[in-house]
PDB file of C-alpha atoms in Angstrom:
ATOM      1  CA  ILE A   1      55.707 128.559  10.427  1.00 64.00           C
ATOM      2  CA  VAL A   2      57.578 130.662   7.873  1.00 67.00           C
ATOM      3  CA  GLU A   3      55.236 133.450   6.818  1.00 74.00           C
ATOM      4  CA  ARG A   4      57.598 135.569   4.707  1.00 79.00           C
ATOM      5  CA  ILE A   5      61.254 136.449   4.325  1.00 84.00           C
ATOM      6  CA  VAL A   6      62.295 139.677   6.054  1.00 86.00           C
ATOM      7  CA  PRO A   7      65.530 141.597   5.492  1.00 92.00           C
ATOM      8  CA  GLY A   8      68.083 142.048   8.246  1.00 95.00           C
ATOM      9  CA  ILE A   9      70.347 140.254  10.680  1.00 96.00           C
ATOM     10  CA  GLU A  10      69.866 138.483  13.984  1.00 96.00           C
ATOM     11  CA  ALA A  11      70.206 140.954  16.857  1.00 97.00           C
ATOM     12  CA  ARG A  12      72.891 138.841  18.540  1.00 96.00           C
ATOM     13  CA  GLN A  13      75.259 139.963  15.793  1.00 96.00           C
ATOM     14  CA  VAL A  14      75.539 143.482  17.255  1.00 96.00           C
ATOM     15  CA  MET A  15      76.308 142.501  20.851  1.00 95.00           C
ATOM     16  CA  THR A  16      79.981 143.498  20.774  1.00 94.00           C
ATOM     17  CA  ASP A  17      79.403 147.088  19.620  1.00 94.00           C
ATOM     18  CA  ARG A  18      77.977 149.270  22.409  1.00 94.00           C
ATOM     19  CA  THR A  19      76.424 151.886  20.121  1.00 95.00           C
ATOM     20  CA  GLN A  20      74.692 149.273  17.970  1.00 96.00           C
ATOM     21  CA  ARG A  21      73.685 147.269  21.033  1.00 96.00           C
ATOM     22  CA  GLU A  22      71.963 150.288  22.580  1.00 95.00           C
ATOM     23  CA  ALA A  23      70.302 151.192  19.263  1.00 96.00           C
ATOM     24  CA  MET A  24      69.004 147.634  18.958  1.00 97.00           C
ATOM     25  CA  ARG A  25      67.655 147.652  22.516  1.00 97.00           C
ATOM     26  CA  ARG A  26      65.695 150.846  21.905  1.00 97.00           C
ATOM     27  CA  ALA A  27      64.389 149.661  18.523  1.00 97.00           C
ATOM     28  CA  ALA A  28      63.336 146.325  20.009  1.00 98.00           C
ATOM     29  CA  ALA A  29      61.585 147.973  22.956  1.00 97.00           C
ATOM     30  CA  SER A  30      59.731 150.308  20.598  1.00 97.00           C
ATOM     31  CA  ALA A  31      58.626 147.445  18.338  1.00 97.00           C
ATOM     32  CA  ILE A  32      57.292 145.185  21.100  1.00 98.00           C
ATOM     33  CA  GLY A  33      55.725 148.236  22.751  1.00 97.00           C
ATOM     34  CA  GLN A  34      53.307 148.461  19.815  1.00 96.00           C
ATOM     35  CA  LEU A  35      52.054 144.948  20.588  1.00 97.00           C
ATOM     36  CA  HIS A  36      51.622 145.850  24.259  1.00 97.00           C
ATOM     37  CA  LEU A  37      49.775 149.091  23.535  1.00 97.00           C
ATOM     38  CA  ARG A  38      47.453 147.771  20.823  1.00 96.00           C
ATOM     39  CA  SER A  39      46.497 144.467  22.489  1.00 97.00           C
ATOM     40  CA  GLY A  40      46.046 145.485  26.121  1.00 96.00           C
ATOM     41  CA  THR A  41      43.482 146.651  28.591  1.00 97.00           C
ATOM     42  CA  LEU A  42      43.555 148.296  32.010  1.00 97.00           C
ATOM     43  CA  THR A  43      42.917 145.512  34.510  1.00 96.00           C
ATOM     44  CA  ALA A  44      42.781 145.039  38.263  1.00 97.00           C
ATOM     45  CA  ILE A  45      45.302 142.335  39.171  1.00 97.00           C
ATOM     46  CA  SER A  46      43.369 139.385  40.575  1.00 96.00           C
ATOM     47  CA  THR A  47      44.402 136.585  42.910  1.00 96.00           C
ATOM     48  CA  GLU A  48      44.126 134.204  39.939  1.00 96.00           C
ATOM     49  CA  MET A  49      46.608 136.296  37.954  1.00 96.00           C
ATOM     50  CA  ILE A  50      49.076 136.320  40.847  1.00 97.00           C
ATOM     51  CA  ASP A  51      48.679 132.552  41.195  1.00 96.00           C
ATOM     52  CA  SER A  52      49.511 132.142  37.509  1.00 95.00           C
ATOM     53  CA  TRP A  53      52.448 134.575  37.428  1.00 96.00           C
ATOM     54  CA  VAL A  54      53.928 133.785  40.859  1.00 97.00           C
ATOM     55  CA  ALA A  55      52.583 130.741  42.698  1.00 97.00           C
ATOM     56  CA  GLN A  56      52.682 128.274  39.803  1.00 97.00           C
ATOM     57  CA  PRO A  57      56.320 128.874  38.776  1.00 97.00           C
ATOM     58  CA  LEU A  58      57.336 128.988  42.455  1.00 97.00           C
ATOM     59  CA  ASN A  59      55.798 125.561  42.962  1.00 97.00           C
ATOM     60  CA  VAL A  60      57.998 124.232  40.152  1.00 96.00           C
ATOM     61  CA  LEU A  61      61.032 125.508  42.079  1.00 96.00           C
ATOM     62  CA  ARG A  62      59.708 124.137  45.374  1.00 95.00           C
ATOM     63  CA  SER A  63      59.539 120.671  43.839  1.00 94.00           C
ATOM     64  CA  LEU A  64      63.342 120.718  43.655  1.00 93.00           C
ATOM     65  CA  TYR A  65      63.724 120.975  47.419  1.00 92.00           C
ATOM     66  CA  VAL A  66      60.547 119.781  49.162  1.00 89.00           C
ATOM     67  CA  GLY A  67      61.041 116.956  51.650  1.00 81.00           C
ATOM     68  CA  GLN A  68      64.782 117.548  51.937  1.00 81.00           C
ATOM     69  CA  GLU A  69      65.810 118.840  55.358  1.00 79.00           C
ATOM     70  CA  SER A  70      69.113 120.168  54.035  1.00 80.00           C
ATOM     71  CA  HIS A  71      67.193 122.547  51.750  1.00 88.00           C
ATOM     72  CA  ALA A  72      64.938 124.109  54.417  1.00 91.00           C
ATOM     73  CA  GLU A  73      66.508 127.554  53.893  1.00 93.00           C
ATOM     74  CA  LYS A  74      65.746 127.462  50.163  1.00 94.00           C
ATOM     75  CA  LEU A  75      62.111 126.611  50.835  1.00 94.00           C
ATOM     76  CA  GLN A  76      61.922 129.473  53.341  1.00 95.00           C
ATOM     77  CA  ALA A  77      63.362 131.825  50.719  1.00 96.00           C
ATOM     78  CA  LEU A  78      60.737 130.677  48.197  1.00 97.00           C
ATOM     79  CA  ASP A  79      57.941 131.260  50.738  1.00 96.00           C
ATOM     80  CA  LEU A  80      59.292 134.728  51.501  1.00 97.00           C
ATOM     81  CA  LEU A  81      59.592 135.508  47.807  1.00 97.00           C
ATOM     82  CA  GLU A  82      55.968 134.536  47.213  1.00 97.00           C
ATOM     83  CA  GLN A  83      54.870 136.770  50.087  1.00 97.00           C
ATOM     84  CA  GLN A  84      56.872 139.730  48.747  1.00 97.00           C
ATOM     85  CA  LEU A  85      55.606 139.357  45.181  1.00 98.00           C
ATOM     86  CA  ARG A  86      51.988 138.998  46.259  1.00 97.00           C
ATOM     87  CA  GLN A  87      52.320 142.206  48.267  1.00 96.00           C
ATOM     88  CA  ALA A  88      53.929 144.004  45.320  1.00 96.00           C
ATOM     89  CA  LEU A  89      51.106 143.040  42.931  1.00 97.00           C
ATOM     90  CA  ALA A  90      47.973 142.892  45.075  1.00 95.00           C
ATOM     91  CA  GLY A  91      45.559 145.800  44.687  1.00 94.00           C
ATOM     92  CA  SER A  92      47.282 147.178  41.576  1.00 96.00           C
ATOM     93  CA  GLN A  93      45.438 148.211  38.451  1.00 97.00           C
ATOM     94  CA  THR A  94      47.755 147.893  35.500  1.00 96.00           C
ATOM     95  CA  TRP A  95      47.964 147.332  31.755  1.00 97.00           C
ATOM     96  CA  ILE A  96      47.640 143.669  30.749  1.00 97.00           C
ATOM     97  CA  SER A  97      48.379 142.690  27.149  1.00 97.00           C
ATOM     98  CA  TRP A  98      49.728 140.086  24.795  1.00 97.00           C
ATOM     99  CA  VAL A  99      53.415 139.429  25.569  1.00 98.00           C
ATOM    100  CA  HIS A 100      56.045 137.605  23.545  1.00 98.00           C
ATOM    101  CA  GLY A 101      57.377 135.614  26.501  1.00 96.00           C
ATOM    102  CA  ASP A 102      60.918 135.085  25.160  1.00 96.00           C
ATOM    103  CA  PHE A 103      61.881 138.507  23.843  1.00 98.00           C
ATOM    104  CA  ALA A 104      65.619 137.928  23.441  1.00 97.00           C
ATOM    105  CA  PRO A 105      68.140 138.976  20.749  1.00 97.00           C
ATOM    106  CA  ARG A 106      68.081 135.501  19.178  1.00 96.00           C
ATOM    107  CA  ASN A 107      64.404 136.073  18.349  1.00 97.00           C
ATOM    108  CA  ILE A 108      64.769 139.591  16.944  1.00 97.00           C
ATOM    109  CA  ILE A 109      65.728 140.479  13.362  1.00 97.00           C
ATOM    110  CA  ILE A 110      67.067 144.009  12.854  1.00 97.00           C
ATOM    111  CA  SER A 111      68.317 146.226  10.056  1.00 96.00           C
ATOM    112  CA  THR A 112      72.073 146.161   9.528  1.00 94.00           C
ATOM    113  CA  ASP A 113      72.487 149.540  11.257  1.00 94.00           C
ATOM    114  CA  ALA A 114      70.469 148.200  14.256  1.00 95.00           C
ATOM    115  CA  SER A 115      68.016 151.092  14.048  1.00 94.00           C
ATOM    116  CA  MET A 116      64.880 149.115  13.142  1.00 96.00           C
ATOM    117  CA  VAL A 117      63.291 145.751  13.918  1.00 97.00           C
ATOM    118  CA  THR A 118      62.285 143.917  10.749  1.00 96.00           C
ATOM    119  CA  GLY A 119      60.998 140.710  12.343  1.00 95.00           C
ATOM    120  CA  ILE A 120      60.230 139.018  15.667  1.00 95.00           C
ATOM    121  CA  LEU A 121      60.456 135.224  15.792  1.00 93.00           C
ATOM    122  CA  ASP A 122      59.450 132.283  18.016  1.00 92.00           C
ATOM    123  CA  TRP A 123      56.084 133.101  19.582  1.00 93.00           C
ATOM    124  CA  GLU A 124      55.808 129.724  21.335  1.00 92.00           C
ATOM    125  CA  SER A 125      55.812 131.333  24.816  1.00 92.00           C
ATOM    126  CA  ALA A 126      53.389 134.164  23.968  1.00 95.00           C
ATOM    127  CA  MET A 127      50.604 134.900  26.467  1.00 93.00           C
ATOM    128  CA  ARG A 128      47.328 136.745  25.922  1.00 94.00           C
ATOM    129  CA  SER A 129      47.217 138.209  29.452  1.00 93.00           C
ATOM    130  CA  GLY A 130      50.691 139.149  30.641  1.00 96.00           C
ATOM    131  CA  LEU A 131      52.642 142.008  32.166  1.00 97.00           C
ATOM    132  CA  PRO A 132      54.136 143.912  29.203  1.00 97.00           C
ATOM    133  CA  GLN A 133      57.218 145.082  31.120  1.00 97.00           C
ATOM    134  CA  LEU A 134      58.327 141.445  31.444  1.00 97.00           C
ATOM    135  CA  ASP A 135      59.238 141.457  27.741  1.00 98.00           C
ATOM    136  CA  LEU A 136      61.472 144.480  28.361  1.00 98.00           C
ATOM    137  CA  ILE A 137      63.071 142.985  31.477  1.00 97.00           C
ATOM    138  CA  HIS A 138      63.864 139.771  29.607  1.00 97.00           C
ATOM    139  CA  LEU A 139      65.312 141.828  26.756  1.00 98.00           C
ATOM    140  CA  PHE A 140      67.630 143.632  29.208  1.00 98.00           C
ATOM    141  CA  VAL A 141      68.641 140.385  30.918  1.00 98.00           C
ATOM    142  CA  SER A 142      69.274 138.448  27.717  1.00 97.00           C
ATOM    143  CA  ILE A 143      71.318 141.280  26.180  1.00 97.00           C
ATOM    144  CA  ARG A 144      73.528 141.331  29.282  1.00 97.00           C
ATOM    145  CA  MET A 145      73.838 137.537  29.224  1.00 97.00           C
ATOM    146  CA  ASN A 146      74.972 137.707  25.594  1.00 95.00           C
ATOM    147  CA  TYR A 147      77.635 140.392  25.778  1.00 94.00           C
ATOM    148  CA  GLN A 148      78.815 139.729  29.342  1.00 94.00           C
ATOM    149  CA  HIS A 149      78.751 135.916  28.915  1.00 94.00           C
ATOM    150  CA  LYS A 150      76.998 135.476  32.268  1.00 95.00           C
ATOM    151  CA  GLU A 151      74.253 133.180  33.505  1.00 96.00           C
ATOM    152  CA  LEU A 152      70.617 134.219  33.957  1.00 97.00           C
ATOM    153  CA  GLY A 153      70.810 133.981  37.751  1.00 96.00           C
ATOM    154  CA  TYR A 154      73.864 136.223  37.953  1.00 96.00           C
ATOM    155  CA  VAL A 155      72.355 138.932  35.742  1.00 97.00           C
ATOM    156  CA  THR A 156      69.037 138.733  37.610  1.00 97.00           C
ATOM    157  CA  SER A 157      70.802 139.240  40.950  1.00 96.00           C
ATOM    158  CA  GLU A 158      72.612 142.223  39.444  1.00 95.00           C
ATOM    159  CA  LEU A 159      69.386 143.881  38.265  1.00 96.00           C
ATOM    160  CA  LEU A 160      67.658 143.457  41.640  1.00 95.00           C
ATOM    161  CA  SER A 161      69.534 146.594  42.612  1.00 92.00           C
ATOM    162  CA  GLU A 162      68.484 149.482  40.371  1.00 87.00           C
ATOM    163  CA  SER A 163      71.865 151.108  40.954  1.00 92.00           C
ATOM    164  CA  ASN A 164      73.206 148.446  38.558  1.00 95.00           C
ATOM    165  CA  TRP A 165      70.840 149.441  35.749  1.00 96.00           C
ATOM    166  CA  THR A 166      72.127 151.529  32.871  1.00 94.00           C
ATOM    167  CA  ALA A 167      70.511 154.900  32.253  1.00 94.00           C
ATOM    168  CA  ASP A 168      69.226 153.504  28.951  1.00 94.00           C
ATOM    169  CA  GLU A 169      67.532 150.512  30.615  1.00 96.00           C
ATOM    170  CA  ARG A 170      65.944 152.728  33.241  1.00 95.00           C
ATOM    171  CA  ASP A 171      64.707 155.191  30.623  1.00 95.00           C
ATOM    172  CA  ILE A 172      63.154 152.471  28.431  1.00 96.00           C
ATOM    173  CA  LEU A 173      61.228 150.932  31.331  1.00 95.00           C
ATOM    174  CA  ASN A 174      60.099 154.338  32.628  1.00 93.00           C
ATOM    175  CA  GLN A 175      58.875 155.196  29.151  1.00 93.00           C
ATOM    176  CA  SER A 176      56.862 151.969  29.040  1.00 94.00           C
ATOM    177  CA  HIS A 177      55.277 152.798  32.406  1.00 92.00           C
ATOM    178  CA  SER A 178      54.383 156.316  31.172  1.00 93.00           C
ATOM    179  CA  LEU A 179      52.887 155.183  27.848  1.00 94.00           C
ATOM    180  CA  LEU A 180      50.692 152.411  29.268  1.00 95.00           C
ATOM    181  CA  PRO A 181      47.780 153.302  31.570  1.00 95.00           C
ATOM    182  CA  GLY A 182      47.638 152.047  35.145  1.00 95.00           C
ATOM    183  CA  ASP A 183      49.944 151.641  38.108  1.00 94.00           C
ATOM    184  CA  ALA A 184      53.681 151.331  37.539  1.00 92.00           C
ATOM    185  CA  LEU A 185      54.744 148.071  39.155  1.00 94.00           C
ATOM    186  CA  ASP A 186      57.847 147.702  41.306  1.00 94.00           C
ATOM    187  CA  ASN A 187      60.898 147.033  39.122  1.00 95.00           C
ATOM    188  CA  ARG A 188      62.400 144.529  41.572  1.00 96.00           C
ATOM    189  CA  ALA A 189      59.174 142.509  41.463  1.00 97.00           C
ATOM    190  CA  LEU A 190      59.191 142.579  37.657  1.00 97.00           C
ATOM    191  CA  VAL A 191      62.793 141.321  37.534  1.00 98.00           C
ATOM    192  CA  LEU A 192      61.960 138.456  39.910  1.00 98.00           C
ATOM    193  CA  ILE A 193      58.781 137.459  38.054  1.00 98.00           C
ATOM    194  CA  SER A 194      60.672 137.450  34.748  1.00 97.00           C
ATOM    195  CA  TRP A 195      63.353 135.233  36.324  1.00 98.00           C
ATOM    196  CA  LEU A 196      60.705 132.888  37.778  1.00 97.00           C
ATOM    197  CA  HIS A 197      59.046 132.403  34.405  1.00 96.00           C
ATOM    198  CA  HIS A 198      62.262 131.495  32.641  1.00 96.00           C
ATOM    199  CA  VAL A 199      63.842 129.174  35.203  1.00 97.00           C
ATOM    200  CA  SER A 200      60.554 127.331  35.794  1.00 96.00           C
ATOM    201  CA  ALA A 201      60.076 126.947  32.024  1.00 94.00           C
ATOM    202  CA  ASN A 202      63.552 125.409  31.719  1.00 94.00           C
ATOM    203  CA  LEU A 203      62.832 123.015  34.583  1.00 95.00           C
ATOM    204  CA  GLU A 204      59.583 121.889  32.979  1.00 93.00           C
ATOM    205  CA  LYS A 205      61.149 121.612  29.532  1.00 90.00           C
ATOM    206  CA  SER A 206      63.949 119.207  30.463  1.00 89.00           C
ATOM    207  CA  VAL A 207      64.841 116.943  33.410  1.00 89.00           C
ATOM    208  CA  HIS A 208      68.458 117.784  32.630  1.00 90.00           C
ATOM    209  CA  TYR A 209      68.144 121.089  34.492  1.00 93.00           C
ATOM    210  CA  ARG A 210      66.646 119.487  37.616  1.00 91.00           C
ATOM    211  CA  THR A 211      69.764 117.378  38.185  1.00 90.00           C
ATOM    212  CA  HIS A 212      72.390 119.836  36.959  1.00 92.00           C
ATOM    213  CA  ARG A 213      73.884 121.100  40.221  1.00 93.00           C
ATOM    214  CA  TRP A 214      75.998 123.821  38.592  1.00 95.00           C
ATOM    215  CA  TRP A 215      72.995 125.204  36.667  1.00 96.00           C
ATOM    216  CA  LEU A 216      70.814 125.146  39.789  1.00 95.00           C
ATOM    217  CA  ALA A 217      73.475 126.924  41.858  1.00 95.00           C
ATOM    218  CA  GLN A 218      74.120 129.601  39.224  1.00 96.00           C
ATOM    219  CA  ASN A 219      70.556 130.283  38.118  1.00 96.00           C
ATOM    220  CA  ILE A 220      68.284 129.516  41.071  1.00 96.00           C
ATOM    221  CA  GLU A 221      70.203 129.435  44.333  1.00 95.00           C
ATOM    222  CA  ASN A 222      72.246 132.490  43.387  1.00 95.00           C
ATOM    223  CA  VAL A 223      68.984 134.483  43.285  1.00 97.00           C
ATOM    224  CA  LEU A 224      67.401 132.821  46.342  1.00 96.00           C
ATOM    225  CA  ASN A 225      70.409 133.925  48.392  1.00 94.00           C
ATOM    226  CA  THR A 226      69.389 137.543  47.767  1.00 94.00           C
ATOM    227  CA  ILE A 227      65.857 137.123  49.177  1.00 94.00           C
ATOM    228  CA  LYS A 228      65.750 138.749  52.612  1.00 88.00           C
ATOM    229  CA  ALA A 229      62.916 139.729  54.941  1.00 74.00           C
TER     230      ALA A 229
END
């Protein structure tokens, strides 16, 4: 649906300039933060929420490997990942809000100096009850994918260690945690949940991904290899 014309350029156009890229990231985080703040509520994370955010996308990944003896280690990694994410989320009381679901530069229109967001597009993946920080994590990941020309799985593995985060990324996420009421969730868990949502969505969207060995190795198995007890 085209509601109205907005001025500006697609955010992907500023990827090559570091100063503009960082200005865009901050402007985008500020803009989506208004949605999170105005549409949310402080909520105790329930088992049903964890099932939706963790178990359901994990089951999509399990379907790739179940019944295949040669993939036993991948299934073990998925089981361990579910255990770790349930532990990270269970018992937390946090801010739950509307989320965009695909908050990436291709869906963000900015002013030509990259200082202001003038439009946010493609709300197909929006959710009424989501973790707001997932929009920020996906923004960080997709920006890195764009300017580094790397796959989702590679960038996800990189961000699992906070020593690989930029000071700007860390500051934006910390600011989100401080502005929204409730417990601050573990950043590693947020990165992994964001990754789960996007790879499972791709697998459900097209059978092409399920049989594409290179894509599976780069974007799923690359991350599963990092899951340790």
